[in-house]
Coordinates of C-alpha atoms in Angstrom, one line a residue:
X1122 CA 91.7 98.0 82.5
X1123 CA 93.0 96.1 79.7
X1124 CA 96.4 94.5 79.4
X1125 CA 97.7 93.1 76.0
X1126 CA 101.0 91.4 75.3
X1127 CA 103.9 93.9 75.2
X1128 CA 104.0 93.8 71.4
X1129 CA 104.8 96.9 69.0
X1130 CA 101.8 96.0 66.5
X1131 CA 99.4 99.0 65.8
X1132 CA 101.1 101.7 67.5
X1133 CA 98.8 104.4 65.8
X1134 CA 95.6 102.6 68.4
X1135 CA 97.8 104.1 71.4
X1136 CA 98.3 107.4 70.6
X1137 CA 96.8 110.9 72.3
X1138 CA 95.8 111.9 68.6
X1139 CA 93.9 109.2 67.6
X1140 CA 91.7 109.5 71.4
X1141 CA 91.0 112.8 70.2
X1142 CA 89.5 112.3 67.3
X1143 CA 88.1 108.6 67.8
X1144 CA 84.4 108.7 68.4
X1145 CA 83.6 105.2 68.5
X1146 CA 84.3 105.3 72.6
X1147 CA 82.2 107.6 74.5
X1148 CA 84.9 107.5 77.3
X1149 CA 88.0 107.6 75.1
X1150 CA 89.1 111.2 76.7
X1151 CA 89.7 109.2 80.0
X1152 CA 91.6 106.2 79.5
X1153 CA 95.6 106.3 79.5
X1154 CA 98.0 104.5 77.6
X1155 CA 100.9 102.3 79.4
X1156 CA 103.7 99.8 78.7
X1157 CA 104.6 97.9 81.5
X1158 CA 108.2 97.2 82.8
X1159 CA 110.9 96.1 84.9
X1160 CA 114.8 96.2 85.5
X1161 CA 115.8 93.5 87.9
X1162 CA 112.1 93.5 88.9
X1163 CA 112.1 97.1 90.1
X1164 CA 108.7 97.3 88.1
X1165 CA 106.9 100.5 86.6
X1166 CA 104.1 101.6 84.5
X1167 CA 105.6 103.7 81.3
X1168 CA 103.6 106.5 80.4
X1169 CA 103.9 107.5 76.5
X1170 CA 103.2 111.1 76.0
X1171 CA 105.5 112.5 74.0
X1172 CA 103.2 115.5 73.2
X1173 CA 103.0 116.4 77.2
X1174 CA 99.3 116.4 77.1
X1175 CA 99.0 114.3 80.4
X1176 CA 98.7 115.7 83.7
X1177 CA 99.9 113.8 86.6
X1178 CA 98.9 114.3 90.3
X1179 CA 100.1 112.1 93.1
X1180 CA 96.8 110.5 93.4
X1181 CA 96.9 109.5 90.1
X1182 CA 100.2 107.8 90.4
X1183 CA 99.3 106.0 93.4
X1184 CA 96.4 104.5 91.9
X1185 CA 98.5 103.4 88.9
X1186 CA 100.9 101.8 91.0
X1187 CA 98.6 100.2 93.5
X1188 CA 99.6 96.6 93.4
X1189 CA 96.0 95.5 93.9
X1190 CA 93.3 98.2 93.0
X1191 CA 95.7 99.6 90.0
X1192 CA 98.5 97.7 87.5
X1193 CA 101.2 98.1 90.0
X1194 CA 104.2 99.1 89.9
X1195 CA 107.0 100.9 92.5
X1196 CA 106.7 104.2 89.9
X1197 CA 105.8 105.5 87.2
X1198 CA 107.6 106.7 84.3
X1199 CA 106.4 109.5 81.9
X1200 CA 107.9 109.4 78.3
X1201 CA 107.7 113.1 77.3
X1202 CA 109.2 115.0 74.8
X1203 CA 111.6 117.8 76.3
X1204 CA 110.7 120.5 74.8
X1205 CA 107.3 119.7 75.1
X1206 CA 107.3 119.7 79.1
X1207 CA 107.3 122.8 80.9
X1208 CA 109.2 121.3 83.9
X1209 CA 111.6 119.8 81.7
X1210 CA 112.3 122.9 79.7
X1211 CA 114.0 124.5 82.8
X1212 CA 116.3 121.6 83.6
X1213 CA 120.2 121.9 83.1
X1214 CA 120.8 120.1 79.5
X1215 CA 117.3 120.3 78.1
X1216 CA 118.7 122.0 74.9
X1217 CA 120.9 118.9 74.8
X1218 CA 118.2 116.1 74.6
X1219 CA 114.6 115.2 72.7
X1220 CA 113.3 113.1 76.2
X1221 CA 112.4 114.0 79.6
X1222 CA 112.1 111.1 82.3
X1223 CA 109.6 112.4 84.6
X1224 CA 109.8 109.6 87.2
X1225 CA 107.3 109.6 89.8
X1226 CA 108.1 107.1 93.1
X1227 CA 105.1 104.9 93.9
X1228 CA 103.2 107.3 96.1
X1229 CA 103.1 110.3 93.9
X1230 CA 106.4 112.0 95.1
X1231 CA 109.0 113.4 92.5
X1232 CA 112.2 111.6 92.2
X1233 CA 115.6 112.8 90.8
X1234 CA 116.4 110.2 89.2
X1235 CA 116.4 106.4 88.9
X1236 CA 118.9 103.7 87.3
X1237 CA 116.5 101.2 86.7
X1238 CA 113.8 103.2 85.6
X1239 CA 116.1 105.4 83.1
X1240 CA 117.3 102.0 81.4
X1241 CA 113.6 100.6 80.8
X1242 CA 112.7 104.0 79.4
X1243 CA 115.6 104.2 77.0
X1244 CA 114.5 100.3 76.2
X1245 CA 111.1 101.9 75.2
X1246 CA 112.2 104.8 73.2
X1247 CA 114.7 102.0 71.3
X1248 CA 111.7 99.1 71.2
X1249 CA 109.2 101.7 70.1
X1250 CA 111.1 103.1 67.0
X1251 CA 111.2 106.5 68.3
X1252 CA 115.4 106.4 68.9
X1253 CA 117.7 104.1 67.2
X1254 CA 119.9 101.8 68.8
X1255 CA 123.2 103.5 70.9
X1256 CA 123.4 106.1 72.7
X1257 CA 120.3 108.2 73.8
X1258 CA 120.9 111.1 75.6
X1259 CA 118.0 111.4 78.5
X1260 CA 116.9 114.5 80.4
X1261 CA 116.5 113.9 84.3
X1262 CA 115.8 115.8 87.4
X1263 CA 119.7 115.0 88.1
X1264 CA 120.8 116.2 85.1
X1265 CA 121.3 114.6 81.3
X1266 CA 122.0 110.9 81.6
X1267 CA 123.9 109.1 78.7
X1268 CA 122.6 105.9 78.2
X1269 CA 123.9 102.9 76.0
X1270 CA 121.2 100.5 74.2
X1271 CA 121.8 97.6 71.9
X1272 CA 119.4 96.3 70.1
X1273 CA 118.4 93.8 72.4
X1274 CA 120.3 92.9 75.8
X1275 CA 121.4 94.5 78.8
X1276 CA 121.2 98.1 79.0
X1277 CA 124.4 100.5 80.4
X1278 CA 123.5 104.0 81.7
X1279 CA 126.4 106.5 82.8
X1280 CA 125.0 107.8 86.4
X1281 CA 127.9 110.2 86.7
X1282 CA 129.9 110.7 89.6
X1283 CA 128.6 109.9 93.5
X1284 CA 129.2 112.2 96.2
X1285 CA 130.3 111.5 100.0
X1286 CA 129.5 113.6 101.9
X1287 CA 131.0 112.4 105.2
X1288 CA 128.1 112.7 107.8
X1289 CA 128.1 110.3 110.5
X1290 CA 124.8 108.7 110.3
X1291 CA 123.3 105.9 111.5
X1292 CA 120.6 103.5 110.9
X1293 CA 118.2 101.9 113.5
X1294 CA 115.6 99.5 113.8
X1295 CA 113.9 98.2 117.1
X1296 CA 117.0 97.4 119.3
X1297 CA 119.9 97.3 116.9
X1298 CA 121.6 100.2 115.5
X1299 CA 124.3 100.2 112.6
X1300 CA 126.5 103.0 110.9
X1301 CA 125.5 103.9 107.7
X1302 CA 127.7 105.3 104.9
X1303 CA 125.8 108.7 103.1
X1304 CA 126.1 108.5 99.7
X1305 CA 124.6 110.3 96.7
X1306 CA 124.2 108.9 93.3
X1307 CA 121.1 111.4 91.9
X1308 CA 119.3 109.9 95.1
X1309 CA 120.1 110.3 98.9
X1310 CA 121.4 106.8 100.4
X1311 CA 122.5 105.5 103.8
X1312 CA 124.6 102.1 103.3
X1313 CA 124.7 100.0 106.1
X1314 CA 127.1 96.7 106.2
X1315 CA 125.1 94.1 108.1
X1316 CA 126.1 90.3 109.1
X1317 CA 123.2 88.5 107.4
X1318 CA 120.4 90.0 104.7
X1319 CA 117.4 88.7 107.6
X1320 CA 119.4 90.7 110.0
X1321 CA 117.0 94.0 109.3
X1322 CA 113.7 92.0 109.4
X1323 CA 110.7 93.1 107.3
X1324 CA 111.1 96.4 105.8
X1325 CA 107.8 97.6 105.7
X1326 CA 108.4 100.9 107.3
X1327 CA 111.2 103.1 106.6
X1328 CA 114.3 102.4 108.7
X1329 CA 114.9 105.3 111.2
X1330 CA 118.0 107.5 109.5
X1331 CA 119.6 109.4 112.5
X1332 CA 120.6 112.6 111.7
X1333 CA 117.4 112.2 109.3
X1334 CA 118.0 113.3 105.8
X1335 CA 115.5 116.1 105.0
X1336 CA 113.7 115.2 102.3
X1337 CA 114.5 110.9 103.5
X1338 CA 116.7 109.0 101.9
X1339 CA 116.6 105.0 100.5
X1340 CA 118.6 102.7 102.9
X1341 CA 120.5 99.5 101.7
X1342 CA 121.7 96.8 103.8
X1343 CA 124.7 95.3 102.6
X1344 CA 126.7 91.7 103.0
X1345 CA 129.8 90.6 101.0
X1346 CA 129.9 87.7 98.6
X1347 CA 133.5 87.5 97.4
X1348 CA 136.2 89.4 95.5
X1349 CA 134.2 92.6 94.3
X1350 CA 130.5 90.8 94.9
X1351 CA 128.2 91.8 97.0
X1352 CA 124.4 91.4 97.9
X1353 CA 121.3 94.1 99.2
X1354 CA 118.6 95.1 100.4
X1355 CA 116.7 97.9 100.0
X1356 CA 113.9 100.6 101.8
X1357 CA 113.4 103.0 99.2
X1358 CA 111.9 106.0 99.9
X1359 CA 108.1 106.6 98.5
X1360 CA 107.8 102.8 97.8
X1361 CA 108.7 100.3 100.7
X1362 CA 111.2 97.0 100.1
X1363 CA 111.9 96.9 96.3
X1364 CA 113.7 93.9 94.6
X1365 CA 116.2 96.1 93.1
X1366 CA 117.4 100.1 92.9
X1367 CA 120.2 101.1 90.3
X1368 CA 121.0 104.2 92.3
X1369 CA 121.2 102.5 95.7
X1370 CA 123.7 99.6 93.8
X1371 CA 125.4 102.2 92.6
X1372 CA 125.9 103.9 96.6
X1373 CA 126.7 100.4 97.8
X1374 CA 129.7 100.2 94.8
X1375 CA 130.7 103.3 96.0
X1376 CA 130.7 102.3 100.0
X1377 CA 132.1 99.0 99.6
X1378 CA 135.1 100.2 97.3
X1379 CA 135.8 102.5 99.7
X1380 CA 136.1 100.3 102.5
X1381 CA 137.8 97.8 100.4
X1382 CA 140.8 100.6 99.2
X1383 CA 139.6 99.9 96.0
X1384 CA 141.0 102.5 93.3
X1385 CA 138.4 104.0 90.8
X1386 CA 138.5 101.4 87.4
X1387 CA 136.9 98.8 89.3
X1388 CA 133.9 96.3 88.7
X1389 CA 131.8 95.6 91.6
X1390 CA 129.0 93.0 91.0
X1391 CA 126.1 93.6 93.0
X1392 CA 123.4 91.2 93.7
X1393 CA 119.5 92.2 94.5
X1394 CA 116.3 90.1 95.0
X1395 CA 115.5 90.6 91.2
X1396 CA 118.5 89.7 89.9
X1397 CA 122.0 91.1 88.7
X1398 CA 123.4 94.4 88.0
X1399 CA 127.0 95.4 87.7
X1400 CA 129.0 98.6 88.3
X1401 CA 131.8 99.7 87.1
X1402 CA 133.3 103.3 88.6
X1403 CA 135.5 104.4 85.8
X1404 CA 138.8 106.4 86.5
X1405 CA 137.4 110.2 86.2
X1406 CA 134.6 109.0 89.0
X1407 CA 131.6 108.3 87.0
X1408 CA 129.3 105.1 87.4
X1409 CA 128.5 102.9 84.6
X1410 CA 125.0 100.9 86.0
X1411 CA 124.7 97.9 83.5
X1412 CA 121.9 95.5 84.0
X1413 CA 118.7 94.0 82.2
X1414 CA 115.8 96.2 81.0
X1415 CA 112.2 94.4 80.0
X1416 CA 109.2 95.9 78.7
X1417 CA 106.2 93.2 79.4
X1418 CA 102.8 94.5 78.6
X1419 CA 101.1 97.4 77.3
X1420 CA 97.6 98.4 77.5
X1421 CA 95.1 100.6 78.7
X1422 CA 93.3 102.2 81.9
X1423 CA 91.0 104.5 83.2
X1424 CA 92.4 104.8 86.7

């Protein structure tokens, strides 16, 4: 594996074509292009292939985002052309857009969608010259995402409305047991309000989620800060502790407004491990995520 500074220099070296016909590497049909990058440290290896020549299997992913044997990452995002993916194709909206997200969580599992994630990508379609700066309309296994990207700066993606479902659910660990607030935002959460953040313990292991969600769900533990400011954890399915999910802040907006009476219009600022991210739930229901969005390296492999 090689890793270079995240620069846009020779971008014709990292393209599919070129491998092809590039004969001056005996094992240039194996090795994959990546950018590397984070949102709030919720890291991931970007995958360019705008062509949709790659083909991804969980193993694959794994390996990428092994944080010792691979480059590491919590997932992996693939940077594919709409209508040049056959998944993608199907999806509500793909007539509307030019760019799939296929996001892939860190152990090979699909994902709907994810808030970090869709804001580095759109940074990478803006940094790379292949949108301009503004809006970028993205294709995602939630639907078409409208995202916001200056030129450089924080990064605003509309997550649409959340859902509440209503269940009463709880969430348990060893001896203590808390209610949990089910919320959607293009990913299954359980929000739980705890005294302390150290009050869950290590989060290696996926909290138990009782009635259990059927395909899991990522859990956030939750404290209050001040006047619309809170802090979290997070258990994400597929992945483990991450220092930051956009769709979990977004649930935890949603939960804490509601338990505060808070009217839609409002800003909640939500604090993570890996920084800062803000929410705002506009008046017709929909979320606006707004937070940073880093690319860092870019290389190659031949995981």
């Amino acid at each position: 594996m090689v890793v270079l500074p995240h620069t846009a220099p020779d971008r014709a070296r990292f393209t599919s074509a070129d491998r092809d016909v590039d004969t001056r590497c005996p094992y240039a049909s194996e090795v994959i292009d990546f950018v590397k990058g984070h949102g709030t440290e919720n890291d991931f290896v970007l995958l360019p292939d705008a062509d949709g020549a790659l083909s991804l299997d969980a193993d694959l992913v794994a390996r990428l985002c092994d944080r010792r044997a691979g480059i590491g990452a919590d997932g992996v995002l693939r940077v594919v052309r709409t209508a040049a993916d056959d998944e993608a194709r199907t999806l509500p909206g793909a007539d509307a857009t030019r760019w799939f997200m296929d996001y892939r969580n860190a152990d090979g599992s699909l994902a709907e969608m994810c808030g970090n994630g869709i804001r580095v990508f759109a940074r990478y379609l803006v940094d790379e010259g292949l949108e301009p700066p503004g809006d970028i309309a993205v294709l995602t296994r939630d639907g078409v995402k409208a995202v916001r990207v200056a030129a450089d700066g924080d990064v605003t993606v509309d997550m649409g409305p959340a859902q509440l479902p209503g269940t009463d659910r709880k969430v348990v660990i060893g001896d203590h047991a808390w209610p949990a607030v089910e919320v959607a935002t293009g990913n299954p959460h359980a929000v739980v309000f705890v005294d302390d953040l150290a009050d869950p313990g290590e989060l290696r292991s996926p909290p138990l989620v009782e009635p259990a969600y059927p395909d899991g769900a990522n859990v956030e533990f939750v404290v209050r800060r001040g006047d619309r400011h809170v802090a979290m954890r997070v258990h994400e399915r597929g992945v483990g502790e991450t220092r930051s999910c956009g769709t979990g802040a977004c649930a935890v907006m949603v939960a804490t407004a509601r338990a505060d009476g808070t009217a839609p219009g409002a800003t909640y600022v939500v604090d993570v491990p890996g920084g800062r991210l803000s929410v705002t739930e506009r008046a017709d229901g929909h979320l606006l995520l707004t937070g940073p969005a880093v690319l860092v390296a870019r290389g190659e492999t031949d995981l």
